[in-house]
Short mmCIF file of C-alpha atoms in Angstrom, two decimals:
data_model
loop_
_atom_site.label_atom_id
_atom_site.label_comp_id
_atom_site.label_asym_id
_atom_site.label_seq_id
_atom_site.Cartn_x
_atom_site.Cartn_y
_atom_site.Cartn_z
CA MET A 63 18.83 -15.43 -346.39
CA ALA A 64 20.81 -13.09 -344.14
CA LYS A 65 17.72 -10.91 -343.93
CA LEU A 66 15.70 -13.87 -342.78
CA SER A 67 18.17 -14.76 -340.01
CA GLU A 68 18.06 -11.20 -338.79
CA ASN A 69 14.29 -11.28 -338.74
CA GLN A 70 14.38 -14.42 -336.66
CA ALA A 71 16.93 -13.00 -334.24
CA GLY A 72 14.90 -9.79 -333.91
CA GLU A 73 11.83 -11.67 -333.05
CA PHE A 74 13.46 -13.56 -330.21
CA ARG A 75 15.11 -10.41 -328.86
CA ARG A 76 11.79 -8.67 -328.75
CA GLY A 77 9.68 -11.69 -327.73
CA TRP A 78 11.71 -13.47 -324.98
CA PRO A 79 9.52 -12.08 -322.12
CA LEU A 80 6.46 -13.31 -323.92
CA LEU A 81 8.03 -16.73 -324.43
CA LEU A 82 8.97 -17.03 -320.77
CA SER A 83 5.44 -16.17 -319.64
CA VAL A 84 4.05 -18.84 -321.91
CA VAL A 85 6.53 -21.40 -320.85
CA LEU A 86 5.49 -20.90 -317.21
CA GLY A 87 1.76 -20.44 -317.95
CA VAL A 88 1.43 -23.62 -320.03
CA GLY A 89 3.80 -25.57 -317.86
CA LEU A 90 1.84 -24.87 -314.67
CA GLY A 91 -1.63 -25.06 -316.21
CA LEU A 92 -4.39 -27.63 -316.81
CA SER A 93 -2.59 -29.53 -319.47
CA PRO A 94 0.50 -30.89 -317.62
CA LEU A 95 -0.10 -30.70 -313.83
CA PRO A 96 -3.08 -33.06 -313.47
CA PHE A 97 -1.88 -35.35 -316.21
CA TYR A 98 1.66 -35.83 -314.92
CA SER A 99 0.73 -35.86 -311.23
CA ILE A 100 -2.04 -38.44 -311.38
CA GLY A 101 0.35 -41.32 -311.81
CA MET A 102 2.13 -40.43 -308.55
CA LEU A 103 -1.07 -39.69 -306.63
CA ALA A 104 -3.32 -42.50 -307.86
CA PRO A 105 -1.61 -45.20 -305.68
CA GLN A 106 -2.10 -42.94 -302.66
CA LEU A 107 -5.81 -42.50 -303.38
CA ALA A 108 -6.29 -46.16 -304.09
CA LYS A 109 -4.66 -47.10 -300.77
CA GLU A 110 -6.50 -44.40 -298.80
CA PHE A 111 -10.05 -45.00 -300.18
CA GLY A 112 -9.89 -48.43 -301.88
CA TRP A 113 -10.61 -47.02 -305.35
CA SER A 114 -9.57 -48.88 -308.52
CA PHE A 115 -7.06 -47.39 -310.93
CA ALA A 116 -9.77 -47.15 -313.60
CA SER A 117 -12.06 -45.17 -311.41
CA ILE A 118 -9.28 -42.74 -310.39
CA MET A 119 -8.16 -42.28 -314.01
CA LEU A 120 -11.78 -41.55 -314.90
CA GLY A 121 -11.15 -38.08 -313.51
CA LEU A 122 -9.19 -37.28 -316.68
CA PRO A 123 -12.06 -37.73 -319.07
CA VAL A 124 -14.43 -35.92 -316.67
CA ALA A 125 -12.20 -32.93 -316.92
CA THR A 126 -12.08 -33.50 -320.64
CA VAL A 127 -15.83 -33.27 -320.99
CA ALA A 128 -15.75 -30.02 -319.03
CA VAL A 129 -13.03 -28.69 -321.38
CA MET A 130 -14.96 -29.79 -324.47
CA ILE A 131 -17.97 -27.75 -323.27
CA VAL A 132 -16.05 -24.66 -322.13
CA GLY A 133 -13.03 -24.74 -324.37
CA PRO A 134 -14.68 -23.32 -327.59
CA ILE A 135 -16.36 -20.63 -325.45
CA ILE A 136 -12.95 -19.70 -323.94
CA GLY A 137 -11.51 -19.52 -327.53
CA TRP A 138 -14.39 -17.31 -328.71
CA VAL A 139 -14.00 -14.93 -325.77
CA GLY A 140 -10.22 -14.78 -326.40
CA ASP A 141 -10.75 -13.92 -330.01
CA ARG A 142 -13.01 -10.95 -329.00
CA ILE A 143 -11.56 -9.49 -325.81
CA GLY A 144 -7.99 -10.74 -326.09
CA VAL A 145 -6.37 -13.76 -324.48
CA ARG A 146 -4.44 -11.93 -321.64
CA PRO A 147 -7.35 -11.50 -319.24
CA VAL A 148 -8.64 -15.02 -320.05
CA ALA A 149 -5.31 -16.69 -319.32
CA ILE A 150 -4.72 -14.74 -316.13
CA ALA A 151 -8.14 -15.34 -314.63
CA SER A 152 -8.09 -18.95 -315.54
CA LEU A 153 -4.66 -19.43 -314.01
CA VAL A 154 -5.88 -18.24 -310.59
CA LEU A 155 -9.06 -20.29 -310.66
CA PHE A 156 -7.26 -23.43 -311.84
CA ALA A 157 -4.74 -23.17 -308.94
CA PHE A 158 -7.54 -23.14 -306.34
CA ALA A 159 -9.42 -25.92 -308.07
CA PHE A 160 -6.33 -28.16 -308.08
CA MET A 161 -5.73 -27.46 -304.37
CA GLY A 162 -9.30 -28.58 -303.81
CA PHE A 163 -8.25 -32.17 -304.22
CA ALA A 164 -6.54 -31.99 -300.83
CA LEU A 165 -10.08 -32.00 -299.32
CA THR A 166 -10.99 -35.34 -300.97
CA SER A 167 -13.02 -37.30 -298.44
CA GLY A 168 -13.59 -40.66 -300.14
CA SER A 169 -16.64 -39.76 -302.21
CA LEU A 170 -16.09 -40.56 -305.89
CA PRO A 171 -18.91 -38.22 -307.07
CA LEU A 172 -17.25 -35.28 -305.25
CA PHE A 173 -13.92 -36.37 -306.62
CA TYR A 174 -15.28 -36.22 -310.19
CA LEU A 175 -17.04 -32.91 -309.47
CA ASN A 176 -13.65 -31.41 -308.56
CA TRP A 177 -12.25 -32.67 -311.81
CA ALA A 178 -15.12 -31.18 -313.74
CA LEU A 179 -14.69 -27.81 -312.01
CA MET A 180 -10.98 -27.85 -312.54
CA GLY A 181 -11.47 -28.55 -316.27
CA ALA A 182 -14.02 -25.77 -316.67
CA VAL A 183 -12.19 -22.98 -314.83
CA GLY A 184 -8.74 -24.08 -316.05
CA ALA A 185 -9.56 -24.30 -319.71
CA GLY A 186 -8.07 -20.80 -320.19
CA THR A 187 -4.68 -22.10 -319.13
CA LEU A 188 -4.53 -24.50 -322.11
CA PRO A 189 -2.41 -23.69 -325.17
CA THR A 190 -5.61 -22.33 -326.75
CA THR A 191 -4.93 -18.97 -325.16
CA TRP A 192 -1.19 -18.83 -324.83
CA THR A 193 -0.31 -19.84 -328.36
CA ARG A 194 -2.44 -17.04 -330.00
CA ALA A 195 0.04 -14.56 -328.65
CA ILE A 196 2.93 -16.62 -329.92
CA ASN A 197 1.38 -16.89 -333.39
CA ASN A 198 0.82 -13.16 -333.54
CA GLY A 199 4.24 -12.32 -332.09
CA PHE A 200 6.39 -14.62 -334.21
CA GLU A 201 6.30 -15.33 -337.97
CA ALA A 202 9.78 -15.88 -339.35
CA ASN A 203 10.37 -18.81 -336.98
CA LYS A 204 6.84 -19.62 -335.84
CA GLY A 205 7.31 -23.33 -335.35
CA LEU A 206 10.41 -22.99 -333.19
CA ALA A 207 8.84 -20.27 -331.11
CA LEU A 208 5.80 -22.46 -330.47
CA GLY A 209 8.08 -25.36 -329.58
CA ILE A 210 10.06 -23.31 -327.09
CA ALA A 211 6.93 -21.69 -325.68
CA LEU A 212 5.21 -24.96 -325.05
CA MET A 213 8.16 -26.85 -323.65
CA GLY A 214 6.89 -25.77 -320.23
CA THR A 215 4.93 -29.05 -320.15
CA GLY A 216 8.12 -30.96 -320.48
CA VAL A 217 10.01 -28.85 -317.94
CA PHE A 218 7.40 -29.29 -315.25
CA GLY A 219 6.57 -32.80 -316.40
CA PHE A 220 10.15 -33.65 -315.60
CA LEU A 221 10.23 -31.84 -312.28
CA ILE A 222 6.80 -32.64 -310.93
CA LYS A 223 7.30 -36.40 -310.43
CA PRO A 224 10.32 -36.36 -308.15
CA PHE A 225 8.85 -33.33 -306.43
CA LEU A 226 5.60 -35.15 -305.74
CA MET A 227 7.35 -38.24 -304.57
CA TRP A 228 9.31 -36.08 -301.99
CA MET A 229 6.19 -34.27 -300.92
CA ILE A 230 4.14 -37.43 -300.48
CA GLU A 231 6.89 -39.18 -298.47
CA ALA A 232 7.63 -36.12 -296.33
CA HIS A 233 4.21 -34.60 -295.84
CA GLY A 234 1.50 -36.83 -297.41
CA TRP A 235 -0.56 -36.63 -300.52
CA ARG A 236 -2.90 -33.90 -299.22
CA ALA A 237 0.04 -31.59 -298.78
CA ALA A 238 1.31 -32.56 -302.22
CA TYR A 239 -2.01 -31.37 -303.77
CA LEU A 240 -1.88 -28.03 -301.90
CA VAL A 241 1.71 -27.19 -302.60
CA THR A 242 1.46 -28.24 -306.34
CA GLY A 243 -1.73 -26.21 -306.70
CA ALA A 244 0.00 -23.11 -305.29
CA LEU A 245 2.79 -23.22 -307.92
CA PRO A 246 0.72 -21.41 -310.64
CA LEU A 247 0.00 -18.60 -308.21
CA VAL A 248 3.60 -18.22 -306.99
CA ILE A 249 5.50 -18.76 -310.22
CA ALA A 250 3.42 -18.37 -313.35
CA LEU A 251 0.93 -15.60 -312.35
CA PRO A 252 3.53 -12.79 -311.54
CA VAL A 253 5.35 -13.39 -314.83
CA ALA A 254 2.10 -13.44 -316.80
CA LEU A 255 0.96 -10.17 -315.20
CA LEU A 256 4.25 -8.53 -316.32
CA ALA A 257 5.03 -10.10 -319.69
CA PHE A 258 2.06 -11.93 -321.27
CA LYS A 259 0.69 -9.59 -323.98
CA ASP A 260 -0.85 -10.53 -327.27
CA PRO A 261 0.74 -8.48 -330.10
CA GLY A 262 -2.38 -9.05 -332.17
CA ALA A 263 -4.85 -7.89 -329.54
CA ARG A 264 -5.02 -4.40 -330.92
CA ARG A 265 -6.50 -5.82 -334.14
CA VAL A 266 -9.24 -7.79 -332.43
CA HIS A 267 -11.82 -5.06 -332.72
CA THR A 268 -10.46 -3.48 -335.99
CA GLU A 269 -12.94 -4.15 -338.75
CA THR A 270 -10.92 -2.29 -341.37
CA ALA A 271 -7.85 -4.57 -340.84
CA PRO A 272 -9.05 -7.99 -339.74
CA LEU A 273 -6.61 -10.76 -339.17
CA PRO A 274 -6.38 -13.12 -342.28
CA GLY A 275 -8.05 -16.51 -342.10
CA LEU A 276 -11.25 -18.48 -342.02
CA THR A 277 -14.21 -17.98 -339.74
CA LEU A 278 -15.48 -20.83 -337.61
CA PRO A 279 -18.45 -21.69 -339.92
CA GLN A 280 -16.06 -21.71 -342.92
CA ALA A 281 -13.60 -24.04 -341.10
CA LEU A 282 -16.39 -26.42 -339.97
CA ARG A 283 -17.34 -26.88 -343.68
CA ASP A 284 -13.80 -27.64 -344.47
CA THR A 285 -12.52 -31.27 -344.82
CA LYS A 286 -9.15 -30.21 -343.48
CA PHE A 287 -10.72 -29.27 -340.13
CA TRP A 288 -12.10 -32.76 -339.70
CA LEU A 289 -8.86 -34.44 -340.85
CA ILE A 290 -6.95 -32.57 -338.12
CA ALA A 291 -9.59 -33.44 -335.53
CA GLY A 292 -9.52 -37.08 -336.52
CA GLY A 293 -5.73 -37.35 -336.47
CA PHE A 294 -5.42 -35.71 -333.11
CA LEU A 295 -8.26 -37.87 -331.64
CA LEU A 296 -6.38 -41.03 -332.63
CA PHE A 297 -2.82 -40.26 -331.57
CA SER A 298 -3.68 -38.30 -328.47
CA PHE A 299 -5.46 -41.45 -327.18
CA ALA A 300 -2.39 -43.52 -327.88
CA ILE A 301 0.14 -41.06 -326.39
CA ALA A 302 -1.87 -40.16 -323.31
CA GLY A 303 -2.70 -43.74 -322.42
CA PRO A 304 0.62 -45.07 -321.18
CA LEU A 305 2.02 -41.92 -319.62
CA PRO A 306 -0.22 -41.66 -316.48
CA ASN A 307 0.01 -45.41 -316.06
CA LEU A 308 3.82 -45.42 -316.54
CA GLU A 309 4.84 -46.06 -312.97
CA ASN A 310 2.54 -48.99 -312.63
CA LEU A 311 3.51 -50.34 -316.04
CA LEU A 312 7.24 -50.28 -315.09
CA LYS A 313 6.42 -51.96 -311.74
CA LEU A 314 4.74 -54.84 -313.62
CA LYS A 315 7.82 -55.19 -315.78
CA GLY A 316 9.89 -55.82 -312.67
CA PHE A 317 11.64 -52.58 -312.26
CA THR A 318 12.57 -51.54 -308.72
CA LYS A 319 11.25 -48.33 -307.04
CA ALA A 320 14.65 -46.70 -307.48
CA GLU A 321 14.72 -47.54 -311.18
CA ILE A 322 11.14 -46.26 -311.70
CA VAL A 323 12.09 -43.01 -309.95
CA SER A 324 15.05 -42.59 -312.38
CA LEU A 325 12.97 -43.58 -315.47
CA ALA A 326 9.68 -41.64 -315.01
CA PRO A 327 11.19 -38.15 -315.21
CA VAL A 328 12.63 -39.01 -318.62
CA VAL A 329 9.18 -38.24 -319.99
CA GLY A 330 9.57 -34.56 -319.13
CA LEU A 331 13.04 -34.28 -320.67
CA SER A 332 11.95 -35.95 -323.81
CA VAL A 333 8.84 -33.75 -324.06
CA ILE A 334 11.26 -30.74 -324.13
CA VAL A 335 13.26 -32.32 -326.89
CA GLY A 336 10.08 -33.11 -328.85
CA ARG A 337 8.88 -29.48 -328.48
CA VAL A 338 12.04 -27.85 -329.80
CA ALA A 339 12.83 -30.50 -332.40
CA GLY A 340 9.31 -30.65 -333.70
CA GLY A 341 9.07 -26.84 -333.88
CA TRP A 342 12.40 -26.64 -335.78
CA LEU A 343 11.33 -29.35 -338.23
CA VAL A 344 7.88 -27.98 -339.11
CA ASP A 345 9.51 -24.58 -339.89
CA ARG A 346 11.61 -26.38 -342.51
CA PHE A 347 9.59 -29.30 -343.79
CA TRP A 348 5.91 -30.06 -344.49
CA ALA A 349 4.23 -30.47 -341.06
CA PRO A 350 1.92 -33.45 -341.79
CA GLY A 351 4.92 -35.41 -343.15
CA VAL A 352 6.96 -34.51 -340.08
CA ALA A 353 4.02 -35.61 -337.86
CA LEU A 354 3.83 -39.03 -339.51
CA VAL A 355 7.57 -39.66 -339.08
CA LEU A 356 7.58 -38.54 -335.48
CA LEU A 357 4.54 -40.57 -334.59
CA CYS A 358 6.19 -43.73 -335.79
CA LEU A 359 8.75 -43.31 -333.01
CA PRO A 360 6.30 -43.62 -330.09
CA ALA A 361 4.72 -46.57 -331.95
CA LEU A 362 8.11 -48.27 -331.72
CA GLY A 363 8.22 -47.24 -328.02
CA CYS A 364 4.93 -48.94 -327.30
CA LEU A 365 6.14 -52.09 -329.00
CA ILE A 366 9.26 -52.07 -326.80
CA LEU A 367 7.13 -51.68 -323.66
CA HIS A 368 4.87 -54.49 -324.90
CA GLY A 369 7.87 -56.85 -324.75
CA GLN A 370 8.16 -59.25 -321.79
CA ASP A 371 11.50 -57.84 -320.52
CA PRO A 372 12.47 -54.57 -322.21
CA GLY A 373 15.41 -54.03 -319.85
CA PHE A 374 16.45 -50.65 -318.34
CA ALA A 375 17.94 -49.40 -321.64
CA GLY A 376 14.88 -50.55 -323.64
CA ALA A 377 12.45 -48.90 -321.23
CA LEU A 378 14.52 -45.74 -321.28
CA LEU A 379 14.34 -45.58 -325.08
CA ALA A 380 10.65 -46.42 -325.18
CA ILE A 381 9.74 -43.66 -322.64
CA ALA A 382 11.91 -41.14 -324.46
CA LEU A 383 10.13 -41.94 -327.78
CA VAL A 384 6.72 -41.66 -326.30
CA GLY A 385 7.66 -38.45 -324.50
CA MET A 386 9.00 -36.85 -327.61
CA ALA A 387 5.70 -37.42 -329.46
CA ALA A 388 3.87 -35.91 -326.40
CA GLY A 389 6.19 -32.92 -326.82
CA MET A 390 5.07 -32.03 -330.29
CA GLU A 391 1.26 -32.26 -330.01
CA PHE A 392 0.35 -28.74 -328.87
CA ASP A 393 2.71 -26.80 -331.04
CA LEU A 394 1.83 -29.04 -334.08
CA LEU A 395 -1.82 -28.25 -333.54
CA ALA A 396 -1.14 -24.54 -333.20
CA PHE A 397 1.11 -24.64 -336.34
CA LEU A 398 -1.52 -26.46 -338.47
CA ILE A 399 -4.28 -24.02 -337.49
CA ALA A 400 -2.09 -21.04 -338.33
CA ARG A 401 -1.05 -22.50 -341.71
CA TYR A 402 -4.36 -23.95 -342.84
CA PHE A 403 -6.94 -21.61 -341.27
CA GLY A 404 -5.01 -18.40 -340.49
CA ALA A 405 -5.30 -16.09 -337.49
CA ARG A 406 -8.75 -14.67 -337.84
CA SER A 407 -10.56 -17.20 -335.57
CA TYR A 408 -7.42 -18.88 -334.18
CA SER A 409 -8.43 -19.22 -330.53
CA THR A 410 -11.94 -20.37 -331.41
CA LEU A 411 -10.62 -23.00 -333.81
CA TYR A 412 -8.02 -24.10 -331.33
CA GLY A 413 -10.69 -24.47 -328.66
CA CYS A 414 -12.80 -26.64 -331.01
CA LEU A 415 -9.94 -28.77 -332.28
CA TYR A 416 -8.54 -29.14 -328.78
CA CYS A 417 -11.78 -31.03 -327.94
CA ALA A 418 -10.66 -33.84 -330.26
CA TYR A 419 -7.27 -33.92 -328.56
CA ALA A 420 -8.86 -33.72 -325.15
CA ALA A 421 -11.31 -36.50 -325.93
CA GLY A 422 -8.41 -38.80 -326.92
CA SER A 423 -6.13 -37.85 -324.07
CA GLY A 424 -8.96 -38.29 -321.59
CA LEU A 425 -10.03 -41.66 -322.77
CA GLY A 426 -6.58 -43.09 -323.29
CA PRO A 427 -5.61 -43.39 -319.63
CA VAL A 428 -8.99 -44.91 -318.68
CA ALA A 429 -8.62 -47.52 -321.42
CA PHE A 430 -5.12 -48.43 -320.15
CA GLY A 431 -6.44 -48.49 -316.51
CA ALA A 432 -9.34 -50.70 -317.54
CA ASP A 433 -6.93 -53.03 -319.33
CA PHE A 434 -4.91 -53.32 -316.13
CA ASP A 435 -8.00 -53.89 -313.93
CA ALA A 436 -9.29 -56.63 -316.30
CA THR A 437 -6.06 -58.42 -317.24
CA GLY A 438 -3.48 -57.32 -314.71
CA GLY A 439 -1.32 -55.77 -317.50
CA TYR A 440 -1.24 -53.41 -320.44
CA GLN A 441 -0.50 -55.73 -323.36
CA LEU A 442 -3.70 -55.16 -325.34
CA SER A 443 -3.73 -51.41 -324.85
CA LEU A 444 -0.15 -51.06 -325.95
CA ILE A 445 -0.76 -52.90 -329.17
CA MET A 446 -3.87 -50.75 -329.83
CA ALA A 447 -1.79 -47.61 -329.13
CA THR A 448 0.88 -48.72 -331.66
CA GLY A 449 -1.68 -48.94 -334.42
CA LEU A 450 -3.48 -45.66 -333.51
CA LEU A 451 -0.26 -43.66 -333.56
CA VAL A 452 0.55 -44.66 -337.15
CA LEU A 453 -3.06 -44.24 -338.33
CA GLY A 454 -3.26 -40.82 -336.73
CA GLY A 455 -0.29 -39.65 -338.70
CA ILE A 456 -1.60 -41.05 -341.97
CA VAL A 457 -4.89 -39.15 -341.47
CA LEU A 458 -3.06 -35.84 -341.62
CA LEU A 459 -1.42 -36.45 -345.00
CA PRO A 460 -4.35 -35.36 -347.16
CA LEU A 461 -4.11 -31.83 -345.73
CA GLY A 462 -2.04 -30.81 -348.71
CA ARG A 463 -0.26 -27.49 -349.19
CA TYR A 464 -0.45 -24.67 -346.64
CA ARG A 465 -3.01 -21.98 -347.28
CA PHE A 466 -1.38 -19.30 -345.15
CA ALA A 467 2.33 -19.39 -345.91
CA ALA A 468 4.81 -17.58 -343.67
CA GLU A 469 4.92 -13.88 -344.31
CA HIS A 470 8.70 -13.81 -344.75
CA ALA A 471 8.43 -16.56 -347.42
CA VAL A 472 5.83 -14.53 -349.31
CA GLU A 473 8.04 -11.43 -349.08
CA GLU A 474 11.06 -13.39 -350.31
CA GLN A 475 9.06 -14.60 -353.29
CA ARG A 476 8.00 -11.04 -354.06
CA ILE A 477 11.58 -9.76 -353.93
CA GLU A 478 12.85 -12.64 -356.07
CA ALA A 479 10.08 -12.01 -358.62
CA ALA A 480 10.90 -8.27 -358.75
CA ALA A 481 14.59 -9.08 -359.15
CA GLY A 482 13.76 -11.37 -362.08
CA GLU A 483 11.69 -8.67 -363.76
CA ARG A 484 14.53 -6.18 -363.41
CA ALA A 485 16.99 -8.67 -364.79
CA ALA A 486 14.80 -9.15 -367.82
CA VAL A 487 14.94 -5.41 -368.65
CA PRO A 488 18.09 -4.38 -370.66
CA GLY A 489 20.14 -1.92 -368.76
CA ALA A 490 18.41 -2.46 -365.41
#
């Protein structure tokens, strides 16, 4: 056990620059910035151009479709040339695409075109690319490393809302788009250029020593692939639905502007907790079981928000529970792929399975927005989200035992077996 602890400590001593580059790259990429900013910017766009909330939120599934088309290609390229050039190029293009929203003129087709462009060029900033390097660089504590690396979404999810509110009030929504879009170039890009390296890249072209795991055709014929896809489709819909609509939902519950400002950033903080806690738990317990337990928490959060008057404490608890679940999604997907399909086609498989996640997270906010446009509230969509969260966790349970166990666990079993054989020999 002491040897295992030393392995873990050694991985983090060697790998902290890589971890930092992934925290910033993921946190300032396609996954969090558009998702966490749209709730603050949607009222500005609605006021400026007279658009409905549902039509504004439709930008998310438009980007989702682009990701679903481009994502598997990005994963395939990353598996063959390495993820470093893919992530760096995509980070630059995503930043300029996000800044393009500052030029919005009132045309919804052009607005959606910008979303599609951003989804296509920014697909390489998704965890598909960044987590391959983490999986190849960490083994003894893979789940915790993934949780730490991906907590960038929580860090910037926490910071972006008050930052956007200040920018909008001080300089307007167009300046908010420009400055937010520049953050990946100013913060994430320099660190990625210095520190983002895939420890497994040297094996990408080595036929004599391929990475262990299933190929894409093998995985597509596997029931486990479709169980993971189905589970993530269901609970990503339920988690993504309330978060971009959170400010409007709290307003309908009677909270003041000051209370909303203090409550909304809790999402980011709870995402960080979910990342680290989820990663720690899946290192020690069976991941599908952990997922089901953790998904019951946001289901409770949705029920609290469904209540007529949740109160400040109730709303705080509900937001924290939903945020914690949002914090575990990406690292859970990365962990499941590594344990059930191995590293051979990791990026390709992540790109394909991310399509299921993206479909749910793109449609969820639109469904919530449509519920608001039709009924003036979110009661129906919150009840639907409650059921989908629990169902999504149940769908993962038939996955069964891991196929690709941690290398340190295999080594410990080998050592224990050898010790047992020596003990069975007299005089050994």
